[in-house]
Amino acid sequence: MITEKLIASERQQHRELANQDLEKLLVPNPPPYAIGSGDVLSIMVWDHPELAGNAMNVGSVAPDPSGANSSPPGFVVDHQGRIQYPLIGMVSVDGLTEEQARALLTTRLSKYIANPNVTLRVQSYRSKRVYIDGEVKSPGLQAINDIPMTLVEAINRSGGLLPSADQSRIMLERGEQRYRVNLRDLVQKGINPGSVMLAPGDVVRVHSRDESKVFVSGEVLTPKALTMHDGRLTLNEALGESGGISPLSGDARQVYVVRKTPDRTRVFQLDARVAGSLAMAESFELQPKDIVYVAATPLANWNRNLSLLIPGALTSAVSATNRP
């Protein structure tokens, strides 16, 4: 039976599911970009133009997939995370920030050059990417650069969400882990969605609202499939959008919600005649693929069974009774 105690328990389970492992994704202060294999570095030592990467023409650099930084080639970080620089040879820069790599080169060059003034920056970002799919304007690969790749940043780079996007069902796959992100829920809790940090190799899929439907059948005026509103639809709203319980054949004591779970099938019942039942129906939140069923009254069932056994018998009896 749908009671206030059951509603409180369902809310707690929903809250725990919404917060499941999301703490691992929240990074309020993201670290600076770390250099990786495939990146192209522009390195300049002031007063020593012969050491410039453009002059050395080190590496063959293809155009940047992001369309940015497709300038002349510099120093390409190889598959082992190293660059080959004049005078000092192979230098490992994998995992270092621009500042750390600059300090390392300055230390190495100081053995050959007095007080070297080194400028280093990432010229082309090619080592880290994420993939955005689903209800966004331009799905596809997005390169991670010096701007922190948050979930909001990735969605914006993909052209934003389409009107058909379900903001409550954004799935993030990271290796073997799957996370469900509800943007509306995060905002309501005061959590900045821009704190959800993506990692290289993450796959983000924005689901469509059409994948989150609730089916209303039985003794309602208009049985139909209803689309949830960004992951939220109450039992009261579902009945209201279906025209309500049929006053002729619907049994208000037998309003059922059938829910398929991985473990079992759960059936909830609401007695709409009980005082306060409408408030409970408004507080009872449905889930995608739920089935709302309103049973018929005993009289309606008797009438239908009789009509099946003796077609037209009830109509004939009524007509005979009404004869003068």
Short mmCIF file of C-alpha atoms in Angstrom, two decimals:
data_model
loop_
_atom_site.label_atom_id
_atom_site.label_comp_id
_atom_site.label_asym_id
_atom_site.label_seq_id
_atom_site.Cartn_x
_atom_site.Cartn_y
_atom_site.Cartn_z
CA MET A 1 0.00 0.00 0.00
CA ILE A 2 1.14 3.52 -0.79
CA THR A 3 1.51 5.23 2.57
CA GLU A 4 3.51 8.18 3.86
CA LYS A 5 6.04 5.76 5.31
CA LEU A 6 6.50 4.04 1.94
CA ILE A 7 6.88 7.40 0.17
CA ALA A 8 9.57 8.46 2.65
CA SER A 9 11.41 5.17 2.10
CA GLU A 10 11.23 5.54 -1.70
CA ARG A 11 12.57 9.08 -1.49
CA GLN A 12 15.50 7.95 0.61
CA GLN A 13 16.37 5.20 -1.87
CA HIS A 14 16.10 7.66 -4.76
CA ARG A 15 18.35 10.12 -2.94
CA GLU A 16 20.97 7.44 -2.28
CA LEU A 17 20.86 6.34 -5.92
CA ALA A 18 21.21 9.92 -7.16
CA ASN A 19 24.24 10.51 -4.95
CA GLN A 20 25.84 7.15 -5.72
CA ASP A 21 29.59 7.65 -6.19
CA LEU A 22 29.11 11.18 -7.54
CA GLU A 23 31.61 12.44 -4.97
CA LYS A 24 34.34 10.87 -7.11
CA LEU A 25 33.33 13.11 -10.03
CA LEU A 26 33.21 16.43 -8.18
CA VAL A 27 36.45 18.43 -8.46
CA PRO A 28 35.89 22.03 -7.28
CA ASN A 29 39.47 23.14 -8.06
CA PRO A 30 40.70 21.26 -11.14
CA PRO A 31 44.47 20.90 -11.57
CA PRO A 32 46.27 22.47 -14.55
CA TYR A 33 46.63 20.54 -17.78
CA ALA A 34 49.16 17.71 -17.73
CA ILE A 35 51.23 17.08 -20.85
CA GLY A 36 50.71 13.70 -22.50
CA SER A 37 51.85 11.58 -25.43
CA GLY A 38 50.92 13.15 -28.76
CA ASP A 39 50.90 16.74 -27.56
CA VAL A 40 52.96 19.27 -29.45
CA LEU A 41 55.06 21.72 -27.44
CA SER A 42 56.27 25.13 -28.52
CA ILE A 43 59.60 25.83 -26.77
CA MET A 44 61.60 29.00 -27.13
CA VAL A 45 64.86 29.96 -25.41
CA TRP A 46 65.30 33.72 -25.54
CA ASP A 47 68.42 34.95 -27.34
CA HIS A 48 68.90 31.45 -28.75
CA PRO A 49 66.72 31.17 -31.89
CA GLU A 50 68.68 28.16 -33.08
CA LEU A 51 66.95 26.08 -30.37
CA ALA A 52 63.41 27.00 -31.42
CA GLY A 53 61.11 24.13 -32.31
CA ASN A 54 59.95 25.79 -35.53
CA ALA A 55 63.52 26.13 -36.73
CA MET A 56 64.29 22.52 -35.83
CA ASN A 57 61.06 21.33 -37.52
CA VAL A 58 60.89 18.42 -35.07
CA GLY A 59 58.17 15.89 -35.76
CA SER A 60 55.44 15.71 -38.36
CA VAL A 61 52.30 17.22 -36.91
CA ALA A 62 48.88 16.56 -38.40
CA PRO A 63 46.17 19.25 -38.12
CA ASP A 64 44.54 19.45 -34.69
CA PRO A 65 41.11 17.69 -34.77
CA SER A 66 39.66 20.51 -32.68
CA GLY A 67 40.50 22.97 -35.43
CA ALA A 68 42.71 25.03 -33.12
CA ASN A 69 46.46 25.37 -32.81
CA SER A 70 47.17 23.99 -36.30
CA SER A 71 50.30 26.16 -36.45
CA PRO A 72 53.78 25.09 -37.61
CA PRO A 73 55.23 21.98 -35.96
CA GLY A 74 57.00 22.04 -32.62
CA PHE A 75 58.30 19.31 -30.33
CA VAL A 76 56.06 16.23 -30.39
CA VAL A 77 55.78 14.20 -27.20
CA ASP A 78 56.43 10.59 -28.23
CA HIS A 79 54.65 7.44 -27.03
CA GLN A 80 56.97 7.23 -24.02
CA GLY A 81 56.16 10.79 -22.97
CA ARG A 82 59.51 12.25 -24.08
CA ILE A 83 60.76 15.03 -26.32
CA GLN A 84 64.18 15.35 -27.91
CA TYR A 85 65.65 18.79 -27.31
CA PRO A 86 68.96 20.20 -28.57
CA LEU A 87 71.93 20.04 -26.20
CA ILE A 88 70.15 17.99 -23.52
CA GLY A 89 68.72 15.11 -25.58
CA MET A 90 65.67 13.13 -24.44
CA VAL A 91 63.55 14.75 -21.74
CA SER A 92 60.53 13.06 -20.12
CA VAL A 93 57.63 15.53 -19.80
CA ASP A 94 54.69 13.12 -19.50
CA GLY A 95 52.35 14.14 -16.68
CA LEU A 96 54.05 17.50 -16.12
CA THR A 97 52.31 20.85 -16.28
CA GLU A 98 53.63 23.58 -18.55
CA GLU A 99 55.31 25.28 -15.59
CA GLN A 100 56.92 22.05 -14.38
CA ALA A 101 58.19 21.20 -17.88
CA ARG A 102 59.58 24.73 -18.28
CA ALA A 103 61.41 24.47 -14.93
CA LEU A 104 62.84 21.07 -15.92
CA LEU A 105 64.17 22.37 -19.24
CA THR A 106 65.60 25.46 -17.55
CA THR A 107 67.51 23.25 -15.09
CA ARG A 108 68.85 20.99 -17.85
CA LEU A 109 69.88 23.88 -20.13
CA SER A 110 71.62 25.77 -17.33
CA LYS A 111 74.54 23.32 -17.71
CA TYR A 112 75.15 24.65 -21.22
CA ILE A 113 73.62 28.15 -21.24
CA ALA A 114 74.02 30.82 -18.59
CA ASN A 115 70.68 31.82 -17.07
CA PRO A 116 68.45 30.37 -19.82
CA ASN A 117 65.08 32.12 -20.22
CA VAL A 118 62.70 29.40 -21.42
CA THR A 119 59.14 29.85 -22.68
CA LEU A 120 57.09 26.64 -23.04
CA ARG A 121 53.47 26.10 -23.93
CA VAL A 122 51.31 23.35 -25.40
CA GLN A 123 50.85 24.22 -29.03
CA SER A 124 48.48 21.39 -29.94
CA TYR A 125 46.37 19.27 -27.56
CA ARG A 126 46.19 15.73 -28.93
CA SER A 127 46.75 13.34 -26.00
CA LYS A 128 43.41 13.38 -24.16
CA ARG A 129 39.84 13.17 -25.45
CA VAL A 130 36.29 12.50 -24.29
CA TYR A 131 33.32 11.33 -26.34
CA ILE A 132 29.87 12.97 -26.21
CA ASP A 133 26.87 11.09 -27.61
CA GLY A 134 23.10 11.28 -27.55
CA GLU A 135 20.82 14.30 -27.48
CA VAL A 136 23.39 17.02 -28.19
CA LYS A 137 23.69 19.17 -31.29
CA SER A 138 27.12 17.92 -32.42
CA PRO A 139 28.05 14.55 -30.89
CA GLY A 140 31.59 13.29 -31.23
CA LEU A 141 35.10 13.55 -29.83
CA GLN A 142 36.16 16.57 -27.80
CA ALA A 143 39.84 17.27 -27.11
CA ILE A 144 40.82 18.18 -23.54
CA ASN A 145 42.89 21.36 -23.44
CA ASP A 146 43.99 23.90 -20.85
CA ILE A 147 40.33 24.74 -20.10
CA PRO A 148 39.09 22.15 -17.54
CA MET A 149 36.87 19.60 -19.27
CA THR A 150 33.83 19.60 -17.00
CA LEU A 151 30.54 17.98 -17.94
CA VAL A 152 29.01 21.38 -18.66
CA GLU A 153 32.01 22.41 -20.78
CA ALA A 154 31.79 19.19 -22.82
CA ILE A 155 28.06 19.67 -23.45
CA ASN A 156 28.59 23.29 -24.49
CA ARG A 157 31.38 22.33 -26.89
CA SER A 158 28.97 19.82 -28.44
CA GLY A 159 26.50 22.59 -29.23
CA GLY A 160 24.34 22.21 -26.13
CA LEU A 161 21.43 19.95 -25.28
CA LEU A 162 18.62 19.34 -27.75
CA PRO A 163 15.00 20.05 -26.68
CA SER A 164 14.47 16.28 -26.56
CA ALA A 165 17.29 15.75 -24.03
CA ASP A 166 16.49 14.36 -20.58
CA GLN A 167 18.62 16.38 -18.17
CA SER A 168 17.96 13.84 -15.42
CA ARG A 169 19.52 10.91 -17.31
CA ILE A 170 23.05 11.77 -18.36
CA MET A 171 25.18 8.63 -18.21
CA LEU A 172 28.93 8.87 -17.74
CA GLU A 173 31.05 5.78 -18.43
CA ARG A 174 34.55 5.66 -17.03
CA GLY A 175 36.20 2.30 -17.55
CA GLU A 176 33.99 -0.29 -15.87
CA GLN A 177 32.11 2.31 -13.82
CA ARG A 178 28.84 3.95 -14.82
CA TYR A 179 27.48 7.10 -13.21
CA ARG A 180 24.06 8.69 -13.61
CA VAL A 181 24.09 12.48 -13.41
CA ASN A 182 20.88 14.45 -12.82
CA LEU A 183 21.59 18.10 -13.65
CA ARG A 184 18.32 19.41 -12.22
CA ASP A 185 18.85 17.47 -9.00
CA LEU A 186 22.39 18.80 -8.60
CA VAL A 187 21.19 22.40 -8.99
CA GLN A 188 18.42 21.88 -6.44
CA LYS A 189 20.96 20.55 -3.96
CA GLY A 190 23.21 23.55 -4.48
CA ILE A 191 25.92 21.56 -6.27
CA ASN A 192 27.52 23.29 -9.23
CA PRO A 193 27.29 20.99 -12.30
CA GLY A 194 30.51 22.63 -13.46
CA SER A 195 32.28 20.72 -10.68
CA VAL A 196 31.65 17.38 -12.43
CA MET A 197 35.09 16.78 -13.96
CA LEU A 198 35.61 14.46 -16.91
CA ALA A 199 38.70 12.28 -17.34
CA PRO A 200 40.44 11.20 -20.56
CA GLY A 201 38.53 8.38 -22.23
CA ASP A 202 35.18 9.19 -20.58
CA VAL A 203 32.03 8.54 -22.61
CA VAL A 204 29.04 10.78 -21.91
CA ARG A 205 25.61 9.86 -23.26
CA VAL A 206 22.62 12.19 -22.95
CA HIS A 207 19.42 10.14 -23.07
CA SER A 208 16.21 11.21 -24.79
CA ARG A 209 12.98 11.94 -22.95
CA ASP A 210 11.28 9.37 -25.14
CA GLU A 211 13.29 6.67 -23.35
CA SER A 212 11.66 7.65 -20.02
CA LYS A 213 7.98 6.90 -20.43
CA VAL A 214 5.22 5.85 -18.04
CA PHE A 215 2.27 3.81 -19.27
CA VAL A 216 -1.25 4.47 -17.92
CA SER A 217 -3.95 1.90 -18.67
CA GLY A 218 -7.13 0.46 -17.25
CA GLU A 219 -10.16 2.46 -16.21
CA VAL A 220 -8.97 5.95 -17.06
CA LEU A 221 -10.56 8.28 -19.58
CA THR A 222 -7.55 8.35 -21.91
CA PRO A 223 -5.06 5.49 -21.57
CA LYS A 224 -1.71 6.64 -22.93
CA ALA A 225 2.07 6.60 -22.66
CA LEU A 226 3.35 9.69 -20.84
CA THR A 227 6.77 11.31 -21.18
CA MET A 228 8.41 12.23 -17.91
CA HIS A 229 9.39 15.84 -17.26
CA ASP A 230 13.19 15.66 -16.90
CA GLY A 231 12.92 12.50 -14.86
CA ARG A 232 9.98 13.54 -12.70
CA LEU A 233 6.34 12.47 -12.86
CA THR A 234 4.07 11.80 -9.90
CA LEU A 235 1.19 9.35 -9.73
CA ASN A 236 -1.26 12.23 -9.41
CA GLU A 237 0.16 13.90 -12.54
CA ALA A 238 -0.01 10.64 -14.50
CA LEU A 239 -3.68 10.14 -13.60
CA GLY A 240 -4.46 13.78 -14.35
CA GLU A 241 -2.81 13.74 -17.78
CA SER A 242 -4.81 10.59 -18.59
CA GLY A 243 -8.12 12.30 -17.79
CA GLY A 244 -8.50 10.82 -14.32
CA ILE A 245 -10.25 7.69 -13.11
CA SER A 246 -13.36 6.82 -15.11
CA PRO A 247 -16.42 7.71 -12.98
CA LEU A 248 -18.48 4.95 -14.64
CA SER A 249 -16.20 1.93 -14.40
CA GLY A 250 -13.06 2.85 -12.40
CA ASP A 251 -12.51 1.52 -8.89
CA ALA A 252 -10.76 4.29 -6.94
CA ARG A 253 -9.75 1.75 -4.28
CA GLN A 254 -7.62 -0.18 -6.75
CA VAL A 255 -5.04 2.12 -8.32
CA TYR A 256 -1.88 0.10 -8.97
CA VAL A 257 1.69 0.96 -9.97
CA VAL A 258 3.66 -1.97 -11.42
CA ARG A 259 7.43 -1.51 -11.37
CA LYS A 260 10.00 -3.89 -12.83
CA THR A 261 13.26 -3.97 -10.85
CA PRO A 262 16.41 -6.06 -11.45
CA ASP A 263 15.47 -8.28 -8.49
CA ARG A 264 11.71 -8.58 -8.75
CA THR A 265 8.47 -6.95 -9.83
CA ARG A 266 6.98 -4.60 -7.25
CA VAL A 267 3.29 -3.65 -7.12
CA PHE A 268 2.08 -0.57 -5.24
CA GLN A 269 -1.59 0.06 -4.48
CA LEU A 270 -3.35 3.34 -3.69
CA ASP A 271 -6.82 3.62 -2.19
CA ALA A 272 -7.97 6.93 -3.65
CA ARG A 273 -11.04 7.01 -1.40
CA VAL A 274 -8.95 7.40 1.76
CA ALA A 275 -8.59 10.94 3.07
CA GLY A 276 -5.25 12.40 2.05
CA SER A 277 -4.79 9.93 -0.80
CA LEU A 278 -4.45 12.70 -3.38
CA ALA A 279 -1.62 14.24 -1.37
CA MET A 280 0.11 10.85 -1.24
CA ALA A 281 -0.42 10.40 -4.99
CA GLU A 282 1.23 13.78 -5.57
CA SER A 283 4.21 12.77 -3.42
CA PHE A 284 4.62 9.31 -4.97
CA GLU A 285 7.16 9.70 -7.79
CA LEU A 286 7.07 7.31 -10.72
CA GLN A 287 10.07 5.83 -12.47
CA PRO A 288 10.70 5.18 -16.18
CA LYS A 289 8.76 2.19 -17.57
CA ASP A 290 6.31 2.16 -14.64
CA ILE A 291 2.79 0.93 -15.45
CA VAL A 292 -0.15 2.68 -13.79
CA TYR A 293 -3.27 0.54 -13.85
CA VAL A 294 -6.74 1.40 -12.56
CA ALA A 295 -8.95 -1.65 -11.97
CA ALA A 296 -12.63 -1.79 -12.84
CA THR A 297 -15.42 -1.87 -10.24
CA PRO A 298 -17.11 -5.23 -9.46
CA LEU A 299 -20.27 -4.00 -11.21
CA ALA A 300 -18.34 -3.09 -14.36
CA ASN A 301 -16.65 -6.51 -14.36
CA TRP A 302 -20.02 -8.25 -13.88
CA ASN A 303 -21.49 -6.27 -16.75
CA ARG A 304 -18.60 -7.17 -19.04
CA ASN A 305 -18.64 -10.85 -18.12
CA LEU A 306 -22.37 -11.02 -18.68
CA SER A 307 -22.01 -9.30 -22.04
CA LEU A 308 -19.41 -11.90 -23.05
CA LEU A 309 -21.56 -14.84 -21.96
CA ILE A 310 -24.86 -13.51 -23.33
CA PRO A 311 -24.22 -10.77 -25.87
CA GLY A 312 -26.96 -8.13 -25.71
CA ALA A 313 -28.66 -9.71 -22.65
CA LEU A 314 -28.25 -6.66 -20.42
CA THR A 315 -29.44 -4.29 -23.14
CA SER A 316 -32.50 -6.45 -23.77
CA ALA A 317 -33.28 -6.63 -20.06
CA VAL A 318 -33.08 -2.87 -19.71
CA SER A 319 -35.24 -2.37 -22.78
CA ALA A 320 -37.85 -4.80 -21.44
CA THR A 321 -37.93 -3.04 -18.09
CA ASN A 322 -38.51 0.32 -19.75
CA ARG A 323 -41.50 -0.89 -21.81
CA PRO A 324 -44.88 0.53 -20.73
#
